[in-house]
Tab-separated table of C-alpha atoms in Angstrom:
chain	number	residue	atom	x	y	z
A	1	UNK	CA	152.264	100.730	101.920
A	2	UNK	CA	149.489	102.622	100.997
A	3	UNK	CA	150.824	104.868	97.697
A	4	UNK	CA	150.588	108.203	97.399
A	5	UNK	CA	147.386	108.065	95.031
A	6	UNK	CA	145.047	105.923	97.081
A	7	UNK	CA	146.165	108.610	100.063
A	8	UNK	CA	145.122	111.041	97.936
A	9	UNK	CA	142.162	109.444	97.015
A	10	UNK	CA	141.063	109.143	100.510
A	11	UNK	CA	141.589	112.303	102.123
A	12	UNK	CA	139.715	113.977	99.070
A	13	UNK	CA	136.664	111.384	99.818
A	14	UNK	CA	136.727	112.402	103.620
A	15	UNK	CA	136.705	115.877	102.453
A	16	UNK	CA	133.271	115.548	100.074
A	17	UNK	CA	131.835	112.500	100.740
A	18	UNK	CA	128.819	111.752	103.375
A	19	UNK	CA	128.747	107.865	103.111
A	20	UNK	CA	125.407	106.149	103.651
A	21	UNK	CA	124.058	104.736	106.975
A	22	UNK	CA	127.290	105.559	108.492
A	23	UNK	CA	128.847	107.221	111.778
A	24	UNK	CA	131.337	109.458	109.658
A	25	UNK	CA	133.333	109.384	113.259
A	26	UNK	CA	134.246	106.273	112.446
A	27	UNK	CA	135.843	106.723	109.528
A	28	UNK	CA	138.838	108.311	111.587
A	29	UNK	CA	139.863	105.132	112.325
A	30	UNK	CA	138.578	102.784	109.326
A	31	UNK	CA	139.276	104.699	106.490
A	32	UNK	CA	137.351	104.314	103.084
A	33	UNK	CA	138.443	101.689	100.987
A	34	UNK	CA	139.100	102.900	97.448
A	35	UNK	CA	137.637	100.097	95.075
A	36	UNK	CA	139.199	99.879	91.568
A	37	UNK	CA	137.492	96.873	89.929
A	38	UNK	CA	135.613	94.107	90.476
A	39	UNK	CA	135.059	90.717	89.213
A	40	UNK	CA	132.861	87.570	89.874
A	41	UNK	CA	132.797	87.711	94.131
A	42	UNK	CA	135.777	89.465	94.895
A	43	UNK	CA	136.280	93.707	94.849
A	44	UNK	CA	139.664	95.022	94.527
A	45	UNK	CA	140.990	98.043	95.951
A	46	UNK	CA	144.013	100.563	94.167
A	47	UNK	CA	146.713	98.569	96.719
A	48	UNK	CA	145.589	95.693	94.698
A	49	UNK	CA	144.480	93.846	97.693
A	50	UNK	CA	140.815	91.434	97.129
A	51	UNK	CA	137.796	91.524	99.119
A	52	UNK	CA	135.218	88.696	98.881
A	53	UNK	CA	131.515	90.122	98.799
A	54	UNK	CA	129.678	87.914	100.894
A	55	UNK	CA	126.805	90.314	101.308
A	56	UNK	CA	126.605	91.424	97.622
A	57	UNK	CA	126.998	94.756	98.010
A	58	UNK	CA	124.018	95.448	100.254
A	59	UNK	CA	122.253	92.535	98.325
A	60	UNK	CA	122.112	93.954	95.030
A	61	UNK	CA	124.960	91.952	93.029
A	62	UNK	CA	123.047	89.010	92.094
A	63	UNK	CA	125.348	87.551	89.740
A	64	UNK	CA	128.618	88.780	90.299
A	65	UNK	CA	130.551	91.934	89.781
A	66	UNK	CA	131.164	92.448	85.608
A	67	UNK	CA	129.277	89.937	84.774
A	68	UNK	CA	130.136	89.988	80.726
A	69	UNK	CA	126.732	88.734	79.879
A	70	UNK	CA	125.047	92.112	81.530
A	71	UNK	CA	128.264	93.711	80.253
A	72	UNK	CA	127.772	93.460	76.993
A	73	UNK	CA	123.685	94.136	76.702
A	74	UNK	CA	124.515	97.545	78.784
A	75	UNK	CA	127.102	98.526	76.036
A	76	UNK	CA	125.109	97.696	73.111
A	77	UNK	CA	122.207	99.286	74.464
A	78	UNK	CA	124.939	102.734	75.117
A	79	UNK	CA	125.011	103.336	71.638
A	80	UNK	CA	121.250	102.949	70.659
A	81	UNK	CA	119.568	105.178	73.403
A	82	UNK	CA	120.855	105.875	76.955
A	83	UNK	CA	117.265	107.450	78.206
A	84	UNK	CA	113.584	108.858	77.155
A	85	UNK	CA	110.981	110.513	79.309
A	86	UNK	CA	108.753	107.319	79.636
A	87	UNK	CA	105.371	109.643	79.502
A	88	UNK	CA	103.696	109.161	76.009
A	89	UNK	CA	107.149	107.496	75.197
A	90	UNK	CA	108.120	103.713	75.219
A	91	UNK	CA	111.048	101.595	74.195
A	92	UNK	CA	111.761	97.948	73.301
A	93	UNK	CA	113.748	96.756	76.544
A	94	UNK	CA	110.813	98.278	78.766
A	95	UNK	CA	108.728	96.117	77.029
A	96	UNK	CA	110.830	93.210	76.554
A	97	UNK	CA	111.632	92.863	79.995
A	98	UNK	CA	107.572	92.767	81.370
A	99	UNK	CA	107.177	90.149	78.939
A	100	UNK	CA	109.975	88.646	80.283
A	101	UNK	CA	109.076	89.205	83.846
A	102	UNK	CA	105.519	88.041	82.983
A	103	UNK	CA	106.649	84.369	83.161
A	104	UNK	CA	108.101	84.192	86.503
A	105	UNK	CA	105.956	86.621	88.528
A	106	UNK	CA	103.710	85.244	91.043
A	107	UNK	CA	100.123	84.785	88.778
A	108	UNK	CA	98.020	87.611	88.654
A	109	UNK	CA	100.283	90.109	88.861
A	110	UNK	CA	100.515	91.938	85.313
A	111	UNK	CA	100.784	95.865	85.339
A	112	UNK	CA	104.464	97.220	85.878
A	113	UNK	CA	104.955	101.156	87.318
A	114	UNK	CA	108.838	101.885	86.725
A	115	UNK	CA	110.806	103.858	89.232
A	116	UNK	CA	114.399	104.108	90.585
A	117	UNK	CA	115.067	102.630	93.473
A	118	UNK	CA	113.518	100.500	96.581
A	119	UNK	CA	112.057	103.362	98.785
A	120	UNK	CA	110.643	104.945	95.377
A	121	UNK	CA	108.700	101.728	94.946
A	122	UNK	CA	107.222	101.548	98.183
A	123	UNK	CA	105.991	104.603	97.993
A	124	UNK	CA	104.423	103.968	94.785
A	125	UNK	CA	102.523	100.937	96.581
A	126	UNK	CA	101.356	102.915	99.307
A	127	UNK	CA	100.077	105.679	97.093
A	128	UNK	CA	98.447	103.018	94.527
A	129	UNK	CA	96.615	101.464	97.897
A	130	UNK	CA	95.157	104.036	99.204
A	131	UNK	CA	93.924	105.219	95.870
A	132	UNK	CA	92.539	102.682	94.847
A	133	UNK	CA	90.639	102.379	98.359
A	134	UNK	CA	89.605	105.639	97.839
A	135	UNK	CA	88.275	105.350	94.539
A	136	UNK	CA	86.403	101.860	94.762
A	137	UNK	CA	84.181	103.460	97.547
A	138	UNK	CA	86.869	102.829	100.496
A	139	UNK	CA	87.345	106.404	102.252
A	140	UNK	CA	87.496	105.017	105.332
A	141	UNK	CA	90.665	103.083	104.758
A	142	UNK	CA	93.407	105.562	105.685
A	143	UNK	CA	96.061	103.650	107.382
A	144	UNK	CA	98.889	100.800	107.095
A	145	UNK	CA	99.642	97.924	108.862
A	146	UNK	CA	102.781	96.806	108.976
A	147	UNK	CA	105.257	94.058	111.197
A	148	UNK	CA	106.932	95.407	113.706
A	149	UNK	CA	111.188	95.171	113.391
A	150	UNK	CA	110.272	95.717	109.280
A	151	UNK	CA	112.329	97.787	106.826
A	152	UNK	CA	111.079	99.121	103.713
A	153	UNK	CA	113.171	101.792	103.107
A	154	UNK	CA	114.456	105.808	103.973
A	155	UNK	CA	111.813	107.696	102.454
A	156	UNK	CA	108.906	109.431	104.814
A	157	UNK	CA	106.315	106.957	103.772
A	158	UNK	CA	108.499	103.819	103.657
A	159	UNK	CA	109.933	105.102	107.133
A	160	UNK	CA	106.087	105.356	108.362
A	161	UNK	CA	105.548	101.376	107.388
A	162	UNK	CA	108.899	100.168	108.963
A	163	UNK	CA	109.876	99.886	112.490
A	164	UNK	CA	113.125	99.946	113.062
A	165	UNK	CA	114.148	102.424	115.753
A	166	UNK	CA	117.701	102.731	114.407
A	167	UNK	CA	115.937	104.189	111.374
A	168	UNK	CA	112.856	106.250	111.788
A	169	UNK	CA	112.795	107.222	115.599
A	170	UNK	CA	114.352	110.246	115.347
A	171	UNK	CA	111.639	110.957	112.543
A	172	UNK	CA	108.582	110.240	114.470
A	173	UNK	CA	107.072	113.609	114.051
A	174	UNK	CA	107.339	113.503	110.367
A	175	UNK	CA	105.752	110.002	110.014
A	176	UNK	CA	102.188	108.513	109.271
A	177	UNK	CA	100.359	106.622	112.308
A	178	UNK	CA	100.422	102.824	111.363
A	179	UNK	CA	99.257	100.370	112.808
A	180	UNK	CA	101.790	97.451	114.195
A	181	UNK	CA	101.540	93.953	114.669
A	182	UNK	CA	104.054	91.979	116.416
A	183	UNK	CA	106.604	90.114	113.199
A	184	UNK	CA	107.389	86.677	113.861
A	185	UNK	CA	110.208	85.877	116.010
A	186	UNK	CA	110.837	82.041	115.982
A	187	UNK	CA	114.299	82.439	117.415
A	188	UNK	CA	113.376	83.887	120.787
A	189	UNK	CA	108.890	82.843	120.262
A	190	UNK	CA	107.111	84.559	123.086
A	191	UNK	CA	105.069	81.202	123.118
A	192	UNK	CA	107.775	79.054	123.772
A	193	UNK	CA	107.788	77.281	120.338
A	194	UNK	CA	110.747	76.443	117.918
A	195	UNK	CA	111.287	76.292	114.415
A	196	UNK	CA	110.034	72.516	114.309
A	197	UNK	CA	106.985	72.832	116.099
A	198	UNK	CA	105.805	75.823	115.564
A	199	UNK	CA	101.990	76.249	113.891
A	200	UNK	CA	102.103	79.994	114.055
A	201	UNK	CA	100.211	80.675	117.061
A	202	UNK	CA	101.718	84.332	116.958
A	203	UNK	CA	99.308	84.707	114.551
A	204	UNK	CA	96.444	85.859	117.045
A	205	UNK	CA	98.459	89.165	116.890
A	206	UNK	CA	97.626	89.738	113.329
A	207	UNK	CA	94.007	88.413	113.926
A	208	UNK	CA	93.579	90.773	116.463
A	209	UNK	CA	94.809	93.800	114.992
A	210	UNK	CA	92.937	93.260	111.625
A	211	UNK	CA	89.505	92.990	113.958
A	212	UNK	CA	90.358	96.347	115.487
A	213	UNK	CA	91.672	97.789	112.494
A	214	UNK	CA	91.130	96.139	109.546
A	215	UNK	CA	87.814	98.781	108.331
A	216	UNK	CA	90.202	101.284	108.553
A	217	UNK	CA	93.175	99.843	106.890
A	218	UNK	CA	94.007	100.344	103.374
A	219	UNK	CA	96.882	97.810	102.945
A	220	UNK	CA	99.296	95.546	104.913
A	221	UNK	CA	103.125	95.898	103.923
A	222	UNK	CA	105.253	93.208	104.232
A	223	UNK	CA	109.008	91.572	103.660
A	224	UNK	CA	107.491	87.975	102.560
A	225	UNK	CA	109.291	85.283	104.580
A	226	UNK	CA	112.419	87.260	105.366
A	227	UNK	CA	112.907	90.305	107.220
A	228	UNK	CA	116.328	91.134	106.146
A	229	UNK	CA	117.320	94.502	108.199
A	230	UNK	CA	115.667	93.229	111.443
A	231	UNK	CA	118.851	90.542	111.346
A	232	UNK	CA	117.606	88.483	108.359
A	233	UNK	CA	114.704	86.623	110.876
A	234	UNK	CA	112.911	84.213	109.112
A	235	UNK	CA	109.191	83.250	109.473
A	236	UNK	CA	107.128	80.288	108.010
A	237	UNK	CA	105.299	80.416	105.007
A	238	UNK	CA	102.045	79.704	106.682
A	239	UNK	CA	102.196	82.568	108.238
A	240	UNK	CA	102.104	84.016	104.779
A	241	UNK	CA	99.613	81.917	103.991
A	242	UNK	CA	97.178	82.791	106.527
A	243	UNK	CA	97.875	86.771	106.182
A	244	UNK	CA	96.790	86.320	102.594
A	245	UNK	CA	93.575	85.046	103.560
A	246	UNK	CA	92.821	87.617	106.463
A	247	UNK	CA	93.364	90.668	104.064
A	248	UNK	CA	90.964	89.232	101.430
A	249	UNK	CA	88.712	88.763	104.473
A	250	UNK	CA	88.767	92.310	105.411
A	251	UNK	CA	89.003	94.146	101.961
A	252	UNK	CA	92.317	94.766	102.676
A	253	UNK	CA	95.230	94.812	99.949
A	254	UNK	CA	99.134	93.117	100.326
A	255	UNK	CA	101.630	94.797	99.373
A	256	UNK	CA	104.994	92.105	99.176
A	257	UNK	CA	108.236	94.473	99.386
A	258	UNK	CA	110.365	91.869	97.592
A	259	UNK	CA	113.300	93.986	97.085
A	260	UNK	CA	115.443	91.912	98.887
A	261	UNK	CA	114.135	88.434	98.829
A	262	UNK	CA	113.237	88.998	94.734
A	263	UNK	CA	115.212	86.953	92.245
A	264	UNK	CA	116.490	83.594	93.903
A	265	UNK	CA	117.845	85.417	97.066
A	266	UNK	CA	115.501	82.901	99.593
A	267	UNK	CA	115.959	79.821	96.850
A	268	UNK	CA	112.843	80.180	95.115
A	269	UNK	CA	112.269	82.859	92.404
A	270	UNK	CA	110.183	84.977	94.984
A	271	UNK	CA	109.533	84.634	98.906
A	272	UNK	CA	106.030	84.491	98.236
A	273	UNK	CA	106.600	81.589	96.076
A	274	UNK	CA	107.187	79.995	99.268
A	275	UNK	CA	103.480	80.465	100.416
A	276	UNK	CA	102.250	80.095	96.944
A	277	UNK	CA	100.359	83.133	97.400
A	278	UNK	CA	99.832	86.090	95.266
A	279	UNK	CA	100.332	89.701	96.759
A	280	UNK	CA	98.035	92.455	94.927
A	281	UNK	CA	100.865	94.965	94.971
A	282	UNK	CA	104.526	93.408	94.519
A	283	UNK	CA	107.870	96.013	94.969
A	284	UNK	CA	111.081	94.972	92.895
A	285	UNK	CA	114.480	95.971	92.866
A	286	UNK	CA	118.183	95.137	93.954
A	287	UNK	CA	118.789	92.109	92.167
A	288	UNK	CA	116.275	93.037	89.207
A	289	UNK	CA	118.887	94.780	87.209
A	290	UNK	CA	121.705	92.521	89.308
A	291	UNK	CA	123.218	95.806	90.780
A	292	UNK	CA	123.831	97.744	87.698
A	293	UNK	CA	121.660	100.292	87.463
A	294	UNK	CA	119.277	101.744	89.910
A	295	UNK	CA	115.733	100.727	88.817
A	296	UNK	CA	112.514	99.231	90.601
A	297	UNK	CA	109.216	98.188	89.922
A	298	UNK	CA	106.124	98.717	91.301
A	299	UNK	CA	103.705	95.403	90.193
A	300	UNK	CA	100.054	95.001	90.916
A	301	UNK	CA	97.350	93.548	88.995
A	302	UNK	CA	94.223	94.516	86.291
A	303	UNK	CA	91.643	94.903	89.330
A	304	UNK	CA	93.765	97.967	90.877
A	305	UNK	CA	94.795	98.872	87.458
A	306	UNK	CA	91.679	99.333	86.053
A	307	UNK	CA	90.286	101.473	89.534
A	308	UNK	CA	92.692	104.278	87.501
A	309	UNK	CA	91.380	103.411	84.085
A	310	UNK	CA	88.751	106.842	83.521
A	311	UNK	CA	87.890	110.019	81.493
A	312	UNK	CA	90.890	111.965	81.995
A	313	UNK	CA	88.295	114.668	84.109
A	314	UNK	CA	87.509	112.204	86.539
A	315	UNK	CA	90.626	113.089	87.775
A	316	UNK	CA	91.386	109.236	88.584
A	317	UNK	CA	94.686	108.954	86.934
A	318	UNK	CA	98.028	107.833	88.980
A	319	UNK	CA	99.777	111.094	89.387
A	320	UNK	CA	103.033	109.464	90.300
A	321	UNK	CA	106.191	109.775	88.361
A	322	UNK	CA	110.418	109.479	88.365
A	323	UNK	CA	112.755	111.519	86.263
A	324	UNK	CA	114.191	107.915	85.831
A	325	UNK	CA	111.502	105.413	85.121
A	326	UNK	CA	112.394	102.978	82.574
A	327	UNK	CA	115.263	103.774	82.058
A	328	UNK	CA	116.499	101.850	78.782
A	329	UNK	CA	119.725	101.068	80.376
A	330	UNK	CA	118.776	100.085	83.835
A	331	UNK	CA	115.782	97.711	81.476
A	332	UNK	CA	118.737	96.394	79.281
A	333	UNK	CA	120.211	95.421	82.508
A	334	UNK	CA	117.550	93.498	84.372
A	335	UNK	CA	116.564	92.000	80.844
A	336	UNK	CA	119.991	90.126	80.670
A	337	UNK	CA	119.200	88.929	84.560
A	338	UNK	CA	115.856	87.572	83.783
A	339	UNK	CA	117.483	85.632	80.763
A	340	UNK	CA	120.258	84.795	82.856
A	341	UNK	CA	118.400	83.269	85.618
A	342	UNK	CA	116.104	81.665	82.976
A	343	UNK	CA	118.303	79.799	80.562
A	344	UNK	CA	121.506	79.281	82.999
A	345	UNK	CA	120.160	76.871	85.902
A	346	UNK	CA	121.137	79.617	88.243
A	347	UNK	CA	118.661	78.732	91.008
A	348	UNK	CA	119.193	75.363	90.524
A	349	UNK	CA	122.454	75.603	90.746
A	350	UNK	CA	122.582	77.623	93.466
A	351	UNK	CA	120.442	75.669	95.849
A	352	UNK	CA	122.980	72.732	95.149
A	353	UNK	CA	125.502	75.238	96.997
A	354	UNK	CA	123.114	76.313	99.352
A	355	UNK	CA	122.985	73.053	101.090
A	356	UNK	CA	126.787	72.627	101.003
A	357	UNK	CA	126.823	76.410	102.414
A	358	UNK	CA	124.510	75.801	105.645
A	359	UNK	CA	126.093	72.182	106.078
A	360	UNK	CA	129.527	73.887	106.110
A	361	UNK	CA	128.573	77.584	108.277
A	362	UNK	CA	126.894	74.769	110.921
A	363	UNK	CA	129.947	72.739	111.379
A	364	UNK	CA	132.044	75.512	111.554
A	365	UNK	CA	130.162	77.536	113.900
A	366	UNK	CA	126.757	75.700	115.797
A	367	UNK	CA	128.880	74.789	118.447
A	368	UNK	CA	130.505	78.165	119.264
A	369	UNK	CA	129.780	79.427	123.154
A	370	UNK	CA	128.668	82.832	121.679
A	371	UNK	CA	126.469	81.658	118.116
A	372	UNK	CA	122.746	81.450	119.387
A	373	UNK	CA	120.981	80.256	116.319
A	374	UNK	CA	122.207	79.995	112.724
A	375	UNK	CA	119.517	80.217	110.017
A	376	UNK	CA	119.229	80.094	106.677
A	377	UNK	CA	117.121	80.325	103.313
A	378	UNK	CA	118.521	80.233	99.658
A	379	UNK	CA	121.918	80.903	99.793
A	380	UNK	CA	121.157	83.287	103.103
A	381	UNK	CA	122.856	81.911	106.132
A	382	UNK	CA	122.530	84.336	109.266
A	383	UNK	CA	124.690	83.772	112.606
A	384	UNK	CA	123.055	85.528	115.462
A	385	UNK	CA	125.814	85.839	118.511
A	386	UNK	CA	124.858	86.387	121.809
A	387	UNK	CA	126.599	86.887	125.224
A	388	UNK	CA	124.758	84.042	126.862
A	389	UNK	CA	123.634	81.015	124.849
A	390	UNK	CA	121.331	79.258	126.897
A	391	UNK	CA	119.202	82.358	128.007
A	392	UNK	CA	119.889	84.368	124.371
A	393	UNK	CA	120.698	87.324	126.107
A	394	UNK	CA	122.291	89.457	123.355
A	395	UNK	CA	125.612	91.352	123.743
A	396	UNK	CA	125.650	95.173	124.867
A	397	UNK	CA	124.802	97.213	122.081
A	398	UNK	CA	127.736	99.436	123.049
A	399	UNK	CA	130.396	96.834	122.792
A	400	UNK	CA	129.741	96.795	118.844
A	401	UNK	CA	130.434	92.896	118.580
A	402	UNK	CA	129.281	93.182	115.226
A	403	UNK	CA	131.349	96.145	114.090
A	404	UNK	CA	134.432	94.655	115.499
A	405	UNK	CA	134.051	91.693	114.024
A	406	UNK	CA	133.414	93.309	110.727
A	407	UNK	CA	136.694	95.140	110.714
A	408	UNK	CA	138.469	91.887	111.875
A	409	UNK	CA	136.896	90.245	108.444
A	410	UNK	CA	138.111	93.111	106.112
A	411	UNK	CA	141.928	92.423	107.037
A	412	UNK	CA	141.382	89.008	106.060
A	413	UNK	CA	140.050	90.033	102.831
A	414	UNK	CA	135.894	89.395	103.677
A	415	UNK	CA	133.053	92.316	103.174
A	416	UNK	CA	131.125	91.002	106.032
A	417	UNK	CA	129.214	93.768	106.757
A	418	UNK	CA	127.046	92.998	110.343
A	419	UNK	CA	123.427	93.903	111.146
A	420	UNK	CA	123.737	94.677	114.662
A	421	UNK	CA	125.435	91.352	116.014
A	422	UNK	CA	123.621	88.810	113.383
A	423	UNK	CA	126.550	88.113	110.667
A	424	UNK	CA	125.364	86.868	107.135
A	425	UNK	CA	126.091	85.562	104.155
A	426	UNK	CA	124.225	86.422	101.298
A	427	UNK	CA	126.771	86.061	98.481
A	428	UNK	CA	126.104	86.634	94.590
A	429	UNK	CA	123.587	83.515	93.508
A	430	UNK	CA	126.839	82.365	91.131
A	431	UNK	CA	129.457	81.910	93.976
A	432	UNK	CA	131.712	78.558	94.020
A	433	UNK	CA	132.305	75.987	97.425
A	434	UNK	CA	135.803	76.966	97.178
A	435	UNK	CA	135.055	80.638	97.548
A	436	UNK	CA	132.178	79.867	100.185
A	437	UNK	CA	134.741	77.530	102.048
A	438	UNK	CA	137.423	80.635	102.182
A	439	UNK	CA	134.479	83.277	103.210
A	440	UNK	CA	133.629	80.694	106.367
A	441	UNK	CA	137.365	80.300	107.372
A	442	UNK	CA	137.852	84.140	107.109
A	443	UNK	CA	134.149	84.803	108.826
A	444	UNK	CA	135.104	82.039	112.066
A	445	UNK	CA	138.882	83.347	112.129
A	446	UNK	CA	137.365	87.032	112.630
A	447	UNK	CA	134.752	85.798	115.322
A	448	UNK	CA	137.361	83.874	117.447
A	449	UNK	CA	139.831	87.178	116.834
A	450	UNK	CA	137.277	89.443	118.500
A	451	UNK	CA	135.079	87.419	121.464
A	452	UNK	CA	137.193	84.156	121.333
């Protein structure tokens, strides 16, 4: 039975708070859950119920809730400096963080522009790319290319280079006119290929787009290897290699949105590492601070940086800023994350657990009549539910099958927030096999309860 205190908190929440990415009318039935504390992969509500956070609280909790090492670093920093204007001032945590990141980011990237969230990092990258082309004699390059079904955030620029109608359609009159390339769809391949037989035949779409629009394009932005919000779609590293070469051929900058994929999520430190390519600009956030503090970085190379380096009177400076740029507390959290990744063999251990998870989840669900595909990269596993397994026909969106399974999973202590009818596991890299088994059992039980 819910306590009076908890009921009062829920009532006050609904009175004041407009929750993100939610139809608030749904909260009439599924009330907000008041979380009191976190520990490792678990969250605990005011009633003492536990929830296994298999989605890492929107993919950002990299090393578990209330990680003691990150906790201590933030506490130590709090007694030294909480924040300082980052224009003409600096501090040791930011400098040390950049030094640490230089050891793990793709070779050739070297300059760090700080902001406070992923969408802001993308906006920074778009403006940086546009101004770079303008200041290097390519004023005709004013447009951006992007993938269909891409997602890069929810500010206006980021929405413009995203293509998911759920987020962007209503705002179309406000958005930039971008060039969209059909994204690789390896589950429903229009060329009739499978993941085993694919020779990236779909890349012809990119070649056609560049041939037609390359002369007017300043940058191409992609989620490398993994399109997250599109339903954890995964495509071959060969595609990214070919795209890197195509951008070079046409003088188009390549922006890699590693906000969701960075820091080990795909089994390598960055998704670009799978293709062994270096983007011209890379955006990072989410796992950067282990999910502790809002921070993002737009990272670029010396060539782009030098195009802005001039006498003030030339008007070439990058006049872009955020109040909380380089926040010392966030930098301290991020530095702790990078040090843990470097010294605790986190990726090596996660690779072993990734193989275990994929084997177990395939054993449990691959033969289910409504499981169309189980795809995986690193510890990320996505289960696409379909009405017809043979034809790959999806369920009607009106049925909200994924949402119904989400609600059933919550009752079993599992946070399984779906992307439409795609259920996915994207846990902290520190999850163990027993916790994975628990998550799989709860997931299967929820699926069977809703669709048999």
